mmCIF file of C-alpha atoms in Angstrom:
data_model
loop_
_atom_site.group_PDB
_atom_site.id
_atom_site.type_symbol
_atom_site.label_atom_id
_atom_site.label_comp_id
_atom_site.label_asym_id
_atom_site.label_seq_id
_atom_site.Cartn_x
_atom_site.Cartn_y
_atom_site.Cartn_z
ATOM 1 C CA UNK A 1 0.000 0.000 0.000
ATOM 2 C CA UNK A 2 1.047 3.582 -0.626
ATOM 3 C CA UNK A 3 -0.036 6.553 1.470
ATOM 4 C CA UNK A 4 -0.338 10.010 0.009
ATOM 5 C CA UNK A 5 -1.102 13.257 1.808
ATOM 6 C CA UNK A 6 -2.435 16.026 -0.412
ATOM 7 C CA UNK A 7 -2.753 19.591 0.829
ATOM 8 C CA UNK A 8 -4.081 22.787 -0.708
ATOM 9 C CA UNK A 9 -1.545 25.623 -0.767
ATOM 10 C CA UNK A 10 2.184 25.708 -0.241
ATOM 11 C CA UNK A 11 3.975 26.839 2.892
ATOM 12 C CA UNK A 12 6.924 29.203 3.010
ATOM 13 C CA UNK A 13 7.684 28.480 6.657
ATOM 14 C CA UNK A 14 11.106 26.788 6.694
ATOM 15 C CA UNK A 15 10.553 25.150 10.097
ATOM 16 C CA UNK A 16 7.335 23.499 8.909
ATOM 17 C CA UNK A 17 8.987 22.398 5.663
ATOM 18 C CA UNK A 18 11.882 20.849 7.608
ATOM 19 C CA UNK A 19 9.488 18.915 9.865
ATOM 20 C CA UNK A 20 7.517 17.652 6.874
ATOM 21 C CA UNK A 21 10.722 16.517 5.173
ATOM 22 C CA UNK A 22 12.096 14.884 8.337
ATOM 23 C CA UNK A 23 8.991 12.863 9.146
ATOM 24 C CA UNK A 24 8.335 12.016 5.488
ATOM 25 C CA UNK A 25 11.852 10.572 5.306
ATOM 26 C CA UNK A 26 11.290 8.573 8.494
ATOM 27 C CA UNK A 27 7.893 7.353 7.307
ATOM 28 C CA UNK A 28 9.290 6.112 3.997
ATOM 29 C CA UNK A 29 11.289 3.569 5.977
ATOM 30 C CA UNK A 30 7.981 1.798 6.732
ATOM 31 C CA UNK A 31 5.747 2.500 3.757
ATOM 32 C CA UNK A 32 5.816 4.327 0.452
ATOM 33 C CA UNK A 33 4.700 7.852 1.345
ATOM 34 C CA UNK A 34 4.207 10.938 -0.781
ATOM 35 C CA UNK A 35 3.296 14.490 0.193
ATOM 36 C CA UNK A 36 1.785 16.568 -2.594
ATOM 37 C CA UNK A 37 0.773 20.214 -2.582
ATOM 38 C CA UNK A 38 -1.920 21.582 -4.851
ATOM 39 C CA UNK A 39 -1.034 25.245 -5.482
ATOM 40 C CA UNK A 40 -3.274 27.946 -4.054
ATOM 41 C CA UNK A 41 -5.930 29.257 -6.390
ATOM 42 C CA UNK A 42 -5.180 32.620 -7.964
ATOM 43 C CA UNK A 43 -7.444 35.666 -7.590
ATOM 44 C CA UNK A 44 -9.617 34.184 -4.829
ATOM 45 C CA UNK A 45 -10.764 37.593 -3.541
ATOM 46 C CA UNK A 46 -13.425 37.632 -6.270
ATOM 47 C CA UNK A 47 -14.614 34.088 -5.445
ATOM 48 C CA UNK A 48 -17.272 33.168 -2.905
ATOM 49 C CA UNK A 49 -16.370 30.520 -0.318
ATOM 50 C CA UNK A 50 -18.530 27.993 -2.161
ATOM 51 C CA UNK A 51 -16.920 28.721 -5.521
ATOM 52 C CA UNK A 52 -13.430 28.510 -4.014
ATOM 53 C CA UNK A 53 -14.274 25.127 -2.439
ATOM 54 C CA UNK A 54 -15.658 23.912 -5.766
ATOM 55 C CA UNK A 55 -12.540 24.957 -7.692
ATOM 56 C CA UNK A 56 -10.244 23.365 -5.081
ATOM 57 C CA UNK A 57 -12.466 20.276 -5.155
ATOM 58 C CA UNK A 58 -12.010 19.944 -8.920
ATOM 59 C CA UNK A 59 -8.226 20.032 -8.449
ATOM 60 C CA UNK A 60 -8.414 17.397 -5.695
ATOM 61 C CA UNK A 61 -10.652 15.062 -7.686
ATOM 62 C CA UNK A 62 -8.296 15.241 -10.694
ATOM 63 C CA UNK A 63 -5.574 13.689 -8.492
ATOM 64 C CA UNK A 64 -7.599 10.547 -7.769
ATOM 65 C CA UNK A 65 -8.153 7.251 -9.527
ATOM 66 C CA UNK A 66 -11.251 5.132 -8.823
ATOM 67 C CA UNK A 67 -9.366 2.587 -6.698
ATOM 68 C CA UNK A 68 -7.994 5.241 -4.288
ATOM 69 C CA UNK A 69 -9.420 5.320 -0.790
ATOM 70 C CA UNK A 70 -9.950 8.964 0.103
ATOM 71 C CA UNK A 71 -9.962 10.131 3.722
ATOM 72 C CA UNK A 72 -10.634 13.781 4.483
ATOM 73 C CA UNK A 73 -8.900 15.440 7.402
ATOM 74 C CA UNK A 74 -11.994 17.140 8.742
ATOM 75 C CA UNK A 75 -12.974 18.503 12.139
ATOM 76 C CA UNK A 76 -16.194 16.451 11.990
ATOM 77 C CA UNK A 77 -14.332 13.205 11.347
ATOM 78 C CA UNK A 78 -13.622 10.277 13.619
ATOM 79 C CA UNK A 79 -10.963 10.824 16.281
ATOM 80 C CA UNK A 80 -8.383 8.267 17.328
ATOM 81 C CA UNK A 81 -5.662 8.143 19.907
ATOM 82 C CA UNK A 82 -2.272 7.125 18.530
ATOM 83 C CA UNK A 83 -2.675 3.444 19.438
ATOM 84 C CA UNK A 84 -6.094 3.204 17.793
ATOM 85 C CA UNK A 85 -4.825 5.073 14.744
ATOM 86 C CA UNK A 86 -2.088 2.452 14.331
ATOM 87 C CA UNK A 87 -4.776 -0.263 14.362
ATOM 88 C CA UNK A 88 -6.702 1.759 11.744
ATOM 89 C CA UNK A 89 -3.573 1.862 9.543
ATOM 90 C CA UNK A 90 -3.030 -1.883 9.952
ATOM 91 C CA UNK A 91 -6.621 -2.606 8.892
ATOM 92 C CA UNK A 92 -6.175 -0.434 5.800
ATOM 93 C CA UNK A 93 -2.976 -2.309 4.884
ATOM 94 C CA UNK A 94 -4.671 -5.665 5.444
ATOM 95 C CA UNK A 95 -7.589 -4.687 3.204
ATOM 96 C CA UNK A 96 -5.456 -4.851 0.064
ATOM 97 C CA UNK A 97 -5.728 -1.158 -0.768
ATOM 98 C CA UNK A 98 -3.297 0.073 -3.368
ATOM 99 C CA UNK A 99 -3.358 3.731 -2.319
ATOM 100 C CA UNK A 100 -4.726 5.496 0.749
ATOM 101 C CA UNK A 101 -5.036 9.245 0.270
ATOM 102 C CA UNK A 102 -5.527 11.773 3.033
ATOM 103 C CA UNK A 103 -6.517 15.337 2.107
ATOM 104 C CA UNK A 104 -6.036 18.621 3.926
ATOM 105 C CA UNK A 105 -8.494 21.045 2.364
ATOM 106 C CA UNK A 106 -8.290 24.743 1.787
ATOM 107 C CA UNK A 107 -9.298 27.474 4.236
ATOM 108 C CA UNK A 108 -13.033 26.841 3.779
ATOM 109 C CA UNK A 109 -12.952 23.046 3.798
ATOM 110 C CA UNK A 110 -14.177 20.727 1.067
ATOM 111 C CA UNK A 111 -16.728 20.942 -1.723
ATOM 112 C CA UNK A 112 -19.833 18.768 -1.720
ATOM 113 C CA UNK A 113 -18.301 16.752 -4.586
ATOM 114 C CA UNK A 114 -15.213 15.934 -2.516
ATOM 115 C CA UNK A 115 -17.377 14.934 0.469
ATOM 116 C CA UNK A 116 -19.402 12.694 -1.864
ATOM 117 C CA UNK A 117 -16.244 10.988 -3.188
ATOM 118 C CA UNK A 118 -14.669 10.522 0.258
ATOM 119 C CA UNK A 119 -14.537 7.111 1.893
ATOM 120 C CA UNK A 120 -14.246 8.614 5.372
ATOM 121 C CA UNK A 121 -13.330 11.573 7.543
ATOM 122 C CA UNK A 122 -10.639 11.760 10.192
ATOM 123 C CA UNK A 123 -10.273 14.439 12.851
ATOM 124 C CA UNK A 124 -6.791 15.226 14.177
ATOM 125 C CA UNK A 125 -8.078 17.080 17.217
ATOM 126 C CA UNK A 126 -11.069 18.939 18.568
ATOM 127 C CA UNK A 127 -8.813 21.983 18.527
ATOM 128 C CA UNK A 128 -8.383 24.065 15.400
ATOM 129 C CA UNK A 129 -4.926 24.245 13.813
ATOM 130 C CA UNK A 130 -3.712 26.131 10.783
ATOM 131 C CA UNK A 131 -3.682 24.181 7.532
ATOM 132 C CA UNK A 132 0.099 24.600 7.587
ATOM 133 C CA UNK A 133 0.585 23.079 11.056
ATOM 134 C CA UNK A 134 -1.647 20.075 10.387
ATOM 135 C CA UNK A 135 0.824 18.834 7.774
ATOM 136 C CA UNK A 136 3.749 17.955 10.060
ATOM 137 C CA UNK A 137 1.383 16.910 12.880
ATOM 138 C CA UNK A 138 -0.360 14.392 10.665
ATOM 139 C CA UNK A 139 2.806 13.032 9.042
ATOM 140 C CA UNK A 140 4.303 12.568 12.510
ATOM 141 C CA UNK A 141 1.193 10.633 13.558
ATOM 142 C CA UNK A 142 1.526 8.379 10.522
ATOM 143 C CA UNK A 143 5.146 7.766 11.478
ATOM 144 C CA UNK A 144 4.157 7.142 15.102
ATOM 145 C CA UNK A 145 1.485 4.691 13.970
ATOM 146 C CA UNK A 146 4.019 2.603 12.070
ATOM 147 C CA UNK A 147 6.495 2.609 14.954
ATOM 148 C CA UNK A 148 3.680 1.342 17.198
ATOM 149 C CA UNK A 149 2.892 -1.447 14.722
ATOM 150 C CA UNK A 150 6.558 -2.479 14.790
ATOM 151 C CA UNK A 151 6.764 -2.274 18.599
ATOM 152 C CA UNK A 152 9.543 0.273 18.343
ATOM 153 C CA UNK A 153 10.350 2.522 21.308
ATOM 154 C CA UNK A 154 9.241 5.837 19.762
ATOM 155 C CA UNK A 155 5.772 5.821 21.364
ATOM 156 C CA UNK A 156 5.316 5.516 25.135
ATOM 157 C CA UNK A 157 2.100 4.456 26.853
#
């Protein structure tokens, strides 16, 4: 199985970029992982929130193939602790999936079309984080999940 994280909009923050690169490198030791950024839309000041979500949604949906399992990182999604998330990852690997894709949406969330295509929703926290900060947090949790599955000493109960 391959895991891909797709996010809307690039980050210029060097510290965030370094964390993403560090944990992506670590994660690739366990599973094929890819982080992809869909560039920000241009001239969004003239777009309504709905229209911006629809345009971002079109870009997201173009990245998918029918066999992809799509999980939205969404505040209304299911929450897991790190141990339960590792079990979730193991079940996905055991299911024979070719590619598991997680999406971080734009500032207004996801379009109705993206919600309709999604296979599930996952919440990182009840707290709100910037779309930039979620990236390294989530990649670190993927890494942590795989270290838990391998009984490695990274995670402590």
